Short mmCIF file of C-alpha atoms in Angstrom, two decimals:
data_model
loop_
_atom_site.label_atom_id
_atom_site.label_comp_id
_atom_site.label_asym_id
_atom_site.label_seq_id
_atom_site.Cartn_x
_atom_site.Cartn_y
_atom_site.Cartn_z
CA UNK A 1 58.15 133.35 -70.40
CA UNK A 2 58.58 130.33 -73.00
CA UNK A 3 61.34 130.66 -75.32
CA UNK A 4 58.89 131.60 -78.27
CA UNK A 5 55.78 132.95 -76.73
CA UNK A 6 53.19 134.54 -78.50
CA UNK A 7 50.09 136.30 -77.31
CA UNK A 8 47.29 138.25 -78.82
CA UNK A 9 47.71 141.05 -76.46
CA UNK A 10 50.63 142.19 -74.15
CA UNK A 11 49.84 144.92 -71.94
CA UNK A 12 52.86 146.88 -70.10
CA UNK A 13 52.34 147.88 -66.62
CA UNK A 14 50.27 146.59 -63.79
CA UNK A 15 48.53 149.99 -62.22
CA UNK A 16 44.88 151.13 -62.65
CA UNK A 17 45.38 151.31 -66.21
CA UNK A 18 47.14 147.75 -66.95
CA UNK A 19 44.87 145.92 -64.51
CA UNK A 20 41.75 147.89 -66.23
CA UNK A 21 43.07 146.63 -69.54
CA UNK A 22 43.42 142.99 -68.37
CA UNK A 23 40.00 143.10 -66.78
CA UNK A 24 38.40 144.48 -69.86
CA UNK A 25 40.11 141.75 -72.34
CA UNK A 26 38.71 139.05 -70.14
CA UNK A 27 35.24 140.47 -70.58
CA UNK A 28 35.68 140.54 -73.98
CA UNK A 29 36.61 137.09 -74.00
CA UNK A 30 40.13 137.33 -74.81
CA UNK A 31 42.50 135.22 -72.51
CA UNK A 32 45.37 135.19 -74.80
CA UNK A 33 47.11 138.16 -72.94
CA UNK A 34 49.97 138.89 -70.55
CA UNK A 35 50.63 141.97 -68.27
CA UNK A 36 54.41 142.67 -68.42
CA UNK A 37 55.11 144.36 -64.97
CA UNK A 38 58.77 145.50 -64.04
CA UNK A 39 58.33 145.42 -60.37
CA UNK A 40 57.22 142.06 -58.21
CA UNK A 41 53.93 143.30 -57.28
CA UNK A 42 50.97 145.32 -58.98
CA UNK A 43 50.00 148.94 -58.16
CA UNK A 44 51.86 151.05 -60.52
CA UNK A 45 52.42 154.47 -59.06
CA UNK A 46 50.48 153.55 -55.84
CA UNK A 47 53.08 150.83 -55.28
CA UNK A 48 55.90 152.98 -55.96
CA UNK A 49 54.91 156.17 -53.93
CA UNK A 50 55.00 155.02 -50.50
CA UNK A 51 56.23 158.39 -48.73
CA UNK A 52 55.07 159.46 -45.30
CA UNK A 53 51.36 160.91 -45.68
CA UNK A 54 50.80 159.79 -49.38
CA UNK A 55 47.19 159.86 -50.10
CA UNK A 56 44.95 160.39 -53.09
CA UNK A 57 43.42 163.88 -53.79
CA UNK A 58 40.17 162.32 -55.69
CA UNK A 59 37.44 160.93 -53.05
CA UNK A 60 37.65 157.24 -52.77
CA UNK A 61 34.44 156.10 -54.41
CA UNK A 62 35.15 158.11 -57.55
CA UNK A 63 38.83 156.87 -57.63
CA UNK A 64 38.01 153.29 -58.04
CA UNK A 65 36.72 151.40 -60.96
CA UNK A 66 33.13 151.40 -61.62
CA UNK A 67 33.18 147.59 -62.32
CA UNK A 68 34.83 146.83 -58.92
CA UNK A 69 32.91 149.13 -56.38
CA UNK A 70 34.55 149.00 -52.96
CA UNK A 71 31.80 149.58 -50.07
CA UNK A 72 34.37 149.45 -47.58
CA UNK A 73 36.69 152.44 -47.99
CA UNK A 74 37.60 153.92 -44.70
CA UNK A 75 37.98 157.50 -45.55
CA UNK A 76 36.61 159.92 -48.08
CA UNK A 77 40.14 160.34 -49.16
CA UNK A 78 42.24 157.06 -49.06
CA UNK A 79 45.56 156.68 -48.19
CA UNK A 80 48.42 154.93 -50.29
CA UNK A 81 48.02 151.71 -48.56
CA UNK A 82 44.48 151.40 -49.15
CA UNK A 83 44.41 152.17 -52.91
CA UNK A 84 47.52 149.51 -53.06
CA UNK A 85 45.23 146.94 -51.07
CA UNK A 86 42.39 147.90 -53.73
CA UNK A 87 44.60 146.95 -56.64
CA UNK A 88 45.78 143.87 -55.25
CA UNK A 89 42.19 142.92 -54.95
CA UNK A 90 41.30 143.80 -58.21
CA UNK A 91 44.11 141.52 -59.27
CA UNK A 92 42.63 138.49 -57.37
CA UNK A 93 38.80 139.02 -57.89
CA UNK A 94 39.20 139.18 -61.41
CA UNK A 95 41.97 136.33 -61.83
CA UNK A 96 44.49 138.30 -63.32
CA UNK A 97 47.49 136.92 -61.42
CA UNK A 98 48.08 134.02 -64.06
CA UNK A 99 48.61 136.55 -66.91
CA UNK A 100 51.16 138.86 -64.89
CA UNK A 101 54.77 138.37 -65.64
CA UNK A 102 56.56 140.09 -62.79
CA UNK A 103 59.89 141.33 -62.92
CA UNK A 104 59.69 141.58 -66.61
CA UNK A 105 60.56 145.17 -67.58
CA UNK A 106 60.22 145.79 -71.10
CA UNK A 107 63.67 146.85 -72.87
CA UNK A 108 62.18 147.33 -76.34
CA UNK A 109 59.07 146.80 -78.43
CA UNK A 110 59.66 146.77 -82.10
CA UNK A 111 56.82 146.29 -84.82
CA UNK A 112 57.62 143.57 -87.33
CA UNK A 113 56.00 144.69 -90.65
CA UNK A 114 56.04 141.37 -92.34
CA UNK A 115 54.61 139.39 -89.84
CA UNK A 116 52.53 142.00 -88.47
CA UNK A 117 53.16 141.59 -84.64
CA UNK A 118 55.05 143.30 -81.93
CA UNK A 119 58.62 141.62 -80.91
CA UNK A 120 58.99 142.37 -77.25
CA UNK A 121 62.08 142.22 -75.38
CA UNK A 122 62.08 142.13 -71.88
CA UNK A 123 64.67 141.63 -68.80
CA UNK A 124 62.93 138.35 -68.55
CA UNK A 125 62.61 136.96 -71.90
CA UNK A 126 61.20 137.70 -75.27
CA UNK A 127 57.91 137.08 -77.00
CA UNK A 128 55.82 138.39 -79.72
CA UNK A 129 52.29 140.13 -79.51
CA UNK A 130 49.75 141.04 -82.10
CA UNK A 131 48.38 144.04 -79.96
CA UNK A 132 50.48 146.06 -77.40
CA UNK A 133 48.79 148.23 -74.71
CA UNK A 134 51.23 150.62 -73.24
CA UNK A 135 49.71 151.27 -69.58
CA UNK A 136 52.75 152.58 -67.89
CA UNK A 137 51.13 155.77 -67.10
CA UNK A 138 52.64 159.33 -66.93
CA UNK A 139 53.63 159.20 -63.21
CA UNK A 140 55.82 156.09 -63.37
CA UNK A 141 59.24 157.43 -63.90
CA UNK A 142 60.79 160.11 -61.20
CA UNK A 143 62.21 163.19 -62.76
CA UNK A 144 65.18 164.69 -60.77
CA UNK A 145 66.53 167.94 -61.96
CA UNK A 146 70.38 168.47 -63.09
CA UNK A 147 71.74 170.35 -60.15
CA UNK A 148 75.46 171.36 -60.16
CA UNK A 149 77.29 169.42 -57.47
CA UNK A 150 74.51 166.90 -56.40
CA UNK A 151 76.75 164.02 -57.33
CA UNK A 152 79.13 164.92 -54.66
CA UNK A 153 76.35 165.81 -52.06
CA UNK A 154 77.54 163.85 -48.77
CA UNK A 155 74.42 163.00 -47.29
CA UNK A 156 71.13 161.24 -48.14
CA UNK A 157 69.27 161.88 -51.64
CA UNK A 158 65.98 160.32 -52.96
CA UNK A 159 63.13 161.10 -54.63
CA UNK A 160 59.61 160.92 -53.38
CA UNK A 161 58.59 158.13 -55.34
CA UNK A 162 61.60 156.21 -54.34
CA UNK A 163 61.54 156.73 -50.42
CA UNK A 164 64.12 155.30 -48.11
CA UNK A 165 62.33 153.78 -45.46
CA UNK A 166 65.64 152.72 -44.03
CA UNK A 167 66.86 156.18 -43.37
CA UNK A 168 65.89 157.72 -40.25
CA UNK A 169 64.85 161.31 -40.75
CA UNK A 170 64.66 161.78 -36.91
CA UNK A 171 66.73 164.98 -35.92
CA UNK A 172 67.92 165.54 -39.36
CA UNK A 173 68.10 168.59 -41.16
CA UNK A 174 66.25 167.81 -44.44
CA UNK A 175 65.69 169.88 -47.67
CA UNK A 176 62.46 169.26 -49.34
CA UNK A 177 62.68 170.20 -52.98
CA UNK A 178 59.44 171.17 -54.72
CA UNK A 179 55.96 172.13 -53.70
CA UNK A 180 54.03 169.63 -55.59
CA UNK A 181 51.08 167.22 -54.74
CA UNK A 182 53.63 164.72 -52.98
CA UNK A 183 55.42 167.64 -51.33
CA UNK A 184 52.44 169.12 -49.65
CA UNK A 185 51.68 165.72 -48.29
CA UNK A 186 55.41 164.82 -47.14
CA UNK A 187 56.06 168.32 -45.38
CA UNK A 188 53.40 167.68 -42.52
CA UNK A 189 54.07 164.08 -42.27
CA UNK A 190 57.65 164.63 -41.33
CA UNK A 191 57.93 168.13 -39.88
CA UNK A 192 57.57 166.82 -36.27
CA UNK A 193 60.35 164.52 -36.53
CA UNK A 194 63.05 166.13 -38.34
CA UNK A 195 65.37 168.56 -36.53
CA UNK A 196 64.89 171.18 -39.22
CA UNK A 197 63.00 171.14 -42.56
CA UNK A 198 63.84 173.67 -45.51
CA UNK A 199 61.36 173.73 -48.48
CA UNK A 200 62.83 174.93 -51.56
CA UNK A 201 59.98 176.63 -53.44
CA UNK A 202 60.04 177.70 -56.86
CA UNK A 203 56.37 178.57 -57.12
CA UNK A 204 53.78 178.49 -54.47
CA UNK A 205 50.74 176.29 -55.02
CA UNK A 206 47.12 176.99 -54.59
CA UNK A 207 45.90 174.71 -51.63
CA UNK A 208 42.44 174.31 -50.70
CA UNK A 209 40.96 172.46 -47.39
CA UNK A 210 40.67 168.73 -47.69
CA UNK A 211 37.43 167.79 -46.78
CA UNK A 212 38.55 164.17 -45.35
CA UNK A 213 36.83 162.24 -42.73
CA UNK A 214 36.25 158.89 -41.47
CA UNK A 215 33.67 156.90 -43.59
CA UNK A 216 31.39 155.72 -40.61
CA UNK A 217 30.64 152.15 -39.90
CA UNK A 218 26.91 152.62 -40.75
CA UNK A 219 27.76 154.12 -44.00
CA UNK A 220 29.83 151.07 -45.12
CA UNK A 221 27.15 148.92 -43.81
CA UNK A 222 24.59 150.62 -46.01
CA UNK A 223 26.95 150.60 -49.13
CA UNK A 224 27.41 146.75 -48.73
CA UNK A 225 23.49 146.04 -48.21
CA UNK A 226 22.34 148.35 -50.81
CA UNK A 227 25.17 148.71 -53.55
CA UNK A 228 22.98 151.35 -55.37
CA UNK A 229 24.08 153.83 -52.81
CA UNK A 230 27.70 153.17 -53.42
CA UNK A 231 26.62 154.11 -57.36
CA UNK A 232 24.65 157.05 -56.18
CA UNK A 233 27.56 158.39 -53.93
CA UNK A 234 29.93 157.88 -57.13
CA UNK A 235 27.52 159.62 -59.32
CA UNK A 236 27.05 162.61 -57.04
CA UNK A 237 30.96 163.09 -56.65
CA UNK A 238 31.23 162.61 -60.48
CA UNK A 239 28.07 165.18 -61.29
CA UNK A 240 29.84 167.87 -59.20
CA UNK A 241 33.10 167.68 -60.87
CA UNK A 242 31.42 167.64 -64.29
CA UNK A 243 29.71 171.06 -63.54
CA UNK A 244 33.21 172.38 -62.46
CA UNK A 245 34.59 171.85 -65.67
CA UNK A 246 33.66 174.91 -67.75
CA UNK A 247 35.24 177.34 -65.42
CA UNK A 248 38.75 175.48 -66.05
CA UNK A 249 38.05 175.16 -69.79
CA UNK A 250 36.10 178.01 -71.00
CA UNK A 251 35.61 180.89 -68.12
CA UNK A 252 38.96 180.91 -66.06
CA UNK A 253 38.22 184.23 -64.64
CA UNK A 254 35.18 182.53 -62.70
CA UNK A 255 37.81 180.91 -60.72
CA UNK A 256 38.34 184.11 -58.69
CA UNK A 257 36.01 183.19 -55.94
CA UNK A 258 37.73 179.73 -55.59
CA UNK A 259 41.02 181.77 -55.20
CA UNK A 260 39.50 183.85 -52.39
CA UNK A 261 38.66 180.62 -50.64
CA UNK A 262 42.07 179.26 -51.08
CA UNK A 263 43.56 182.48 -49.51
CA UNK A 264 41.39 182.18 -46.53
CA UNK A 265 42.84 178.98 -46.02
CA UNK A 266 46.37 180.03 -45.82
CA UNK A 267 45.41 183.17 -43.75
CA UNK A 268 43.84 181.08 -40.88
CA UNK A 269 47.33 179.35 -40.50
CA UNK A 270 49.79 181.63 -41.89
CA UNK A 271 49.92 184.84 -39.49
CA UNK A 272 53.28 185.95 -40.40
CA UNK A 273 52.80 188.70 -43.41
CA UNK A 274 56.21 187.81 -44.69
CA UNK A 275 55.41 184.06 -45.20
CA UNK A 276 52.36 184.84 -46.65
CA UNK A 277 53.87 186.79 -49.52
CA UNK A 278 56.17 183.96 -50.25
CA UNK A 279 53.07 181.35 -50.18
CA UNK A 280 50.84 183.61 -52.43
CA UNK A 281 50.64 182.69 -55.84
CA UNK A 282 50.86 184.97 -58.64
CA UNK A 283 49.08 182.84 -61.35
CA UNK A 284 45.30 181.89 -61.63
CA UNK A 285 43.99 179.10 -59.57
CA UNK A 286 43.90 176.06 -61.61
CA UNK A 287 46.68 176.67 -63.86
CA UNK A 288 48.58 174.29 -61.98
CA UNK A 289 46.70 171.28 -60.06
CA UNK A 290 44.66 172.78 -57.17
CA UNK A 291 46.32 170.90 -54.11
CA UNK A 292 44.33 169.83 -51.01
CA UNK A 293 45.52 169.87 -47.58
CA UNK A 294 44.60 170.93 -43.96
CA UNK A 295 48.12 170.21 -42.67
CA UNK A 296 50.37 172.01 -45.21
CA UNK A 297 50.26 175.59 -43.96
CA UNK A 298 50.22 174.74 -40.25
CA UNK A 299 53.48 172.69 -40.79
CA UNK A 300 54.82 175.66 -42.72
CA UNK A 301 53.94 177.98 -39.74
CA UNK A 302 56.32 175.99 -37.17
CA UNK A 303 59.38 177.37 -35.94
CA UNK A 304 61.57 174.47 -37.28
CA UNK A 305 60.44 174.87 -40.85
CA UNK A 306 62.12 177.44 -43.24
CA UNK A 307 60.65 178.51 -46.97
CA UNK A 308 63.28 179.40 -49.22
CA UNK A 309 61.03 181.16 -52.04
CA UNK A 310 63.49 180.21 -54.69
CA UNK A 311 64.48 177.13 -56.61
CA UNK A 312 67.79 175.06 -55.72
CA UNK A 313 70.70 176.28 -58.08
CA UNK A 314 73.69 174.41 -56.67
CA UNK A 315 75.07 172.33 -54.36
CA UNK A 316 78.50 172.67 -52.63
CA UNK A 317 79.13 169.85 -50.15
CA UNK A 318 76.41 169.89 -47.44
CA UNK A 319 75.31 173.48 -48.41
CA UNK A 320 72.38 173.96 -50.77
CA UNK A 321 72.47 177.39 -52.63
CA UNK A 322 69.08 178.73 -54.08
CA UNK A 323 68.86 180.46 -57.06
CA UNK A 324 68.44 183.67 -54.72
CA UNK A 325 71.72 182.87 -53.17
CA UNK A 326 70.18 181.68 -49.78
CA UNK A 327 72.63 178.82 -48.40
CA UNK A 328 71.02 176.06 -46.35
CA UNK A 329 73.03 173.24 -44.50
CA UNK A 330 71.38 169.97 -44.58
CA UNK A 331 71.86 166.16 -44.00
CA UNK A 332 69.30 164.94 -46.49
CA UNK A 333 67.65 165.95 -49.71
CA UNK A 334 64.00 164.96 -50.85
CA UNK A 335 63.36 165.67 -54.08
CA UNK A 336 59.35 165.87 -54.92
CA UNK A 337 60.02 167.26 -58.43
CA UNK A 338 57.59 164.97 -60.28
CA UNK A 339 57.77 162.72 -63.30
CA UNK A 340 58.84 162.34 -66.96
CA UNK A 341 54.96 163.32 -67.90
CA UNK A 342 55.61 164.66 -71.55
CA UNK A 343 58.83 162.59 -72.41
CA UNK A 344 57.73 159.14 -71.07
CA UNK A 345 60.57 156.87 -71.08
CA UNK A 346 58.61 153.96 -72.65
CA UNK A 347 58.35 155.95 -75.80
CA UNK A 348 62.20 155.44 -76.46
CA UNK A 349 61.43 151.78 -76.25
CA UNK A 350 58.71 151.29 -78.77
CA UNK A 351 59.80 151.41 -82.37
CA UNK A 352 57.30 151.53 -85.03
CA UNK A 353 56.64 150.47 -88.98
CA UNK A 354 59.19 153.04 -90.01
CA UNK A 355 62.00 151.92 -87.57
CA UNK A 356 61.29 155.40 -85.74
CA UNK A 357 60.64 155.11 -82.03
CA UNK A 358 57.70 156.71 -80.55
CA UNK A 359 60.10 159.06 -78.62
CA UNK A 360 61.28 160.37 -82.13
CA UNK A 361 57.83 160.37 -83.64
CA UNK A 362 56.57 162.75 -80.77
CA UNK A 363 59.68 165.11 -80.84
CA UNK A 364 57.49 167.99 -81.80
CA UNK A 365 55.04 167.05 -79.19
CA UNK A 366 53.17 164.03 -77.92
CA UNK A 367 49.86 163.29 -80.23
CA UNK A 368 47.54 160.20 -80.31
CA UNK A 369 44.33 159.64 -82.18
CA UNK A 370 41.49 160.09 -79.21
CA UNK A 371 44.33 159.63 -76.69
CA UNK A 372 45.15 156.04 -77.80
CA UNK A 373 46.92 155.51 -81.06
CA UNK A 374 49.76 157.07 -82.78
CA UNK A 375 50.60 157.16 -86.42
CA UNK A 376 53.21 154.69 -87.79
CA UNK A 377 52.60 152.51 -84.62
CA UNK A 378 50.25 149.82 -85.87
CA UNK A 379 48.24 147.79 -83.23
CA UNK A 380 49.51 150.07 -80.45
CA UNK A 381 47.61 151.73 -77.97
CA UNK A 382 48.23 153.84 -74.92
CA UNK A 383 46.17 153.96 -71.70
CA UNK A 384 46.32 157.56 -70.13
CA UNK A 385 47.86 158.80 -73.56
CA UNK A 386 48.19 162.39 -74.76
CA UNK A 387 45.70 164.69 -73.59
CA UNK A 388 43.83 162.45 -71.40
CA UNK A 389 44.72 163.95 -68.06
CA UNK A 390 42.56 165.80 -65.95
CA UNK A 391 42.66 168.90 -63.57
CA UNK A 392 39.83 168.34 -61.30
CA UNK A 393 38.23 164.74 -61.44
CA UNK A 394 39.19 161.19 -61.43
CA UNK A 395 41.54 159.42 -63.92
CA UNK A 396 39.74 156.25 -63.51
CA UNK A 397 36.72 157.82 -65.40
CA UNK A 398 39.22 158.32 -68.52
CA UNK A 399 40.93 154.88 -68.12
CA UNK A 400 37.48 153.39 -68.14
CA UNK A 401 36.44 155.55 -71.50
CA UNK A 402 39.82 154.34 -72.98
CA UNK A 403 39.23 150.75 -72.11
CA UNK A 404 36.11 150.86 -73.91
CA UNK A 405 37.95 152.15 -77.19
CA UNK A 406 40.40 149.21 -76.54
CA UNK A 407 37.18 146.76 -76.45
CA UNK A 408 35.94 148.00 -79.72
CA UNK A 409 39.45 148.20 -81.38
CA UNK A 410 39.93 144.41 -80.66
CA UNK A 411 36.50 143.65 -82.15
CA UNK A 412 37.25 145.59 -85.26
CA UNK A 413 40.41 143.45 -85.53
CA UNK A 414 38.17 140.38 -85.31
CA UNK A 415 35.69 141.46 -87.90
CA UNK A 416 38.47 142.23 -90.48
CA UNK A 417 39.75 138.48 -90.04
CA UNK A 418 43.14 136.92 -90.39
CA UNK A 419 46.39 138.64 -89.55
CA UNK A 420 45.47 142.32 -89.76
CA UNK A 421 46.60 145.43 -88.14
CA UNK A 422 45.11 148.98 -87.84
CA UNK A 423 47.45 151.95 -87.99
CA UNK A 424 45.50 155.45 -87.64
CA UNK A 425 45.93 157.91 -90.55
CA UNK A 426 48.41 160.86 -89.83
CA UNK A 427 45.30 163.15 -91.23
CA UNK A 428 43.16 161.80 -88.31
CA UNK A 429 45.62 162.06 -85.58
CA UNK A 430 46.54 165.64 -86.94
CA UNK A 431 42.64 166.39 -87.12
CA UNK A 432 42.13 165.27 -83.37
CA UNK A 433 45.30 167.04 -82.31
CA UNK A 434 44.44 170.24 -83.90
CA UNK A 435 40.81 170.28 -82.43
CA UNK A 436 42.22 169.66 -78.95
CA UNK A 437 44.84 172.28 -79.04
CA UNK A 438 42.15 174.61 -80.46
CA UNK A 439 40.19 174.00 -77.38
CA UNK A 440 42.84 174.27 -75.22
CA UNK A 441 43.69 177.78 -76.07
CA UNK A 442 40.89 179.04 -73.61
CA UNK A 443 41.66 176.73 -70.73
CA UNK A 444 43.12 178.19 -67.41
CA UNK A 445 46.13 175.49 -68.04
CA UNK A 446 47.09 177.71 -71.07
CA UNK A 447 45.91 181.13 -69.99
CA UNK A 448 46.32 180.93 -66.24
CA UNK A 449 50.06 182.40 -66.36
CA UNK A 450 52.20 179.50 -64.88
CA UNK A 451 54.43 177.03 -66.04
CA UNK A 452 53.22 173.65 -65.24
CA UNK A 453 54.15 169.93 -66.00
CA UNK A 454 51.11 170.02 -68.33
CA UNK A 455 53.33 171.72 -70.71
CA UNK A 456 56.09 170.29 -72.67
CA UNK A 457 59.36 171.57 -73.70
CA UNK A 458 57.67 173.43 -76.65
CA UNK A 459 55.25 175.09 -74.45
CA UNK A 460 52.24 173.05 -75.77
CA UNK A 461 49.82 171.27 -73.41
CA UNK A 462 49.96 167.61 -74.32
CA UNK A 463 48.77 166.53 -71.19
CA UNK A 464 45.28 167.66 -70.25
CA UNK A 465 42.07 166.91 -71.79
CA UNK A 466 40.22 170.28 -72.41
CA UNK A 467 36.57 169.02 -71.54
CA UNK A 468 34.22 166.92 -69.52
CA UNK A 469 34.55 163.21 -68.97
CA UNK A 470 31.47 162.78 -70.60
CA UNK A 471 32.50 164.24 -73.72
CA UNK A 472 35.74 161.90 -73.61
CA UNK A 473 33.60 158.84 -73.04
CA UNK A 474 31.36 159.83 -76.23
CA UNK A 475 34.51 160.25 -78.30
CA UNK A 476 35.86 156.98 -77.49
CA UNK A 477 32.65 154.76 -77.43
CA UNK A 478 33.90 153.07 -80.67
CA UNK A 479 36.47 152.96 -83.16
CA UNK A 480 35.79 154.91 -86.40
CA UNK A 481 37.67 152.41 -88.74
CA UNK A 482 37.58 155.24 -91.44
CA UNK A 483 40.32 156.97 -89.53
CA UNK A 484 42.55 153.98 -89.88
CA UNK A 485 44.47 152.35 -92.53
CA UNK A 486 44.09 148.45 -92.65
CA UNK A 487 47.34 146.53 -92.83
CA UNK A 488 47.54 142.99 -94.18
CA UNK A 489 50.52 140.71 -94.43
CA UNK A 490 52.96 141.17 -97.55
CA UNK A 491 51.98 139.59 -100.62
CA UNK A 492 54.13 137.01 -102.16
CA UNK A 493 55.50 137.98 -105.48
CA UNK A 494 54.59 135.92 -108.94
CA UNK A 495 56.94 133.10 -109.39
CA UNK A 496 59.78 133.99 -111.76
CA UNK A 497 60.10 137.36 -110.43
CA UNK A 498 63.08 138.80 -109.02
CA UNK A 499 61.61 139.54 -105.64
CA UNK A 500 59.92 137.19 -103.25
CA UNK A 501 58.23 139.39 -101.41
CA UNK A 502 56.24 142.83 -101.54
CA UNK A 503 55.47 145.33 -99.02
CA UNK A 504 52.65 144.99 -96.66
CA UNK A 505 49.27 145.83 -98.12
CA UNK A 506 47.57 148.76 -96.97
CA UNK A 507 43.94 149.11 -97.76
CA UNK A 508 41.48 151.92 -97.06
CA UNK A 509 39.31 151.34 -94.31
#
């Protein structure tokens, strides 16, 4: 970066959200932007999560940008390497690399109320920007629980999102901590090579069969020759999931039939009644994310696998002690314990107009107008912000909706003219959040009887969108300027007065 670089827009992160924002800015004719990436390559969570068996649980043709269809997906559910290749291709196809500043982790972004821009400090230099788009994503910073004795464990320890590929698991006694989406892929991928695998399970997940298969050469040829067939395939996948939403958001009791299918999936592989009892959830399916796997249950039934139906409580040397007192000696610990979702670390580094960090502002729970803008943080927008997550469909659909909102936000700034900022009214943010939380009360995520990562420390669901992707797209198709205050630069005081500057002018939108 140059010593005093100033850009129109600074995007933080180069995963799906960041690359999508960059493409949309270029399509809007905005080329004065940078993408600040902490790593040396693009990809975000799909770069970081390279653990054995890593794959997406959303069909490939739906888990990709509508403006960048890929007719050559090799499987209906793609693995991590293919998705990473796709994102690298997006960066190349849309000529984004000249805009990307690699190895430039953001240390702080602070709003300057006089100059009406963001001062951004990165590990590789400083710059200023009129608008900041945070696209770090909720699945970017691993969470490892505070376990007594972990620091003194003599063996190998790593998180699933920071997999140590140099460590040889063959013949080792390995503990897998957690039973989320990563764990159910890792367990069958490493079960055959480890000496003994012990799964520490606080809560069993609901696991459905994964209808994965190779996409034939004929299908791929058809998609290349007739692009509308790719669109039709995507549309069908989208439509099926839109029809499922009401069961999650309004009629959770209708999910009983799905539970029976999930139990049948388990019973086919698990014959031991005691193990079945350990693996049977006691909450409504959908309360936690429904997981997809054909290999998880068969792996758990193997003789070299033990399931401890209790969370890890303490570590004494090589011995892991569960909450129920079970003791297990291991050589390595793999944490599949999720991410900082409701307490995203980037929020601690963003300081708004009142000198308050976004993390402090969100102490009572994350809240953003239409999942994008937070009160007190002018010209700052999040991609995959509060209450934009999904429990049954593709996040790319939500990202593209937020990109529509970003595009119109930039248009509104242009229409207003000059040095100007928009900051959401507190009443608008509160009104939006209250409506979202009111709708949330009926959903399976709030009523299903589980404790999930969708809920924050206060028990509020600040993560998931309680509606269809169509509803969200309608809600974010344009910026309602009436929900914002317009901020202008400070007005110079009249000659002879004691003060030389006045506060930034705020006008009704």
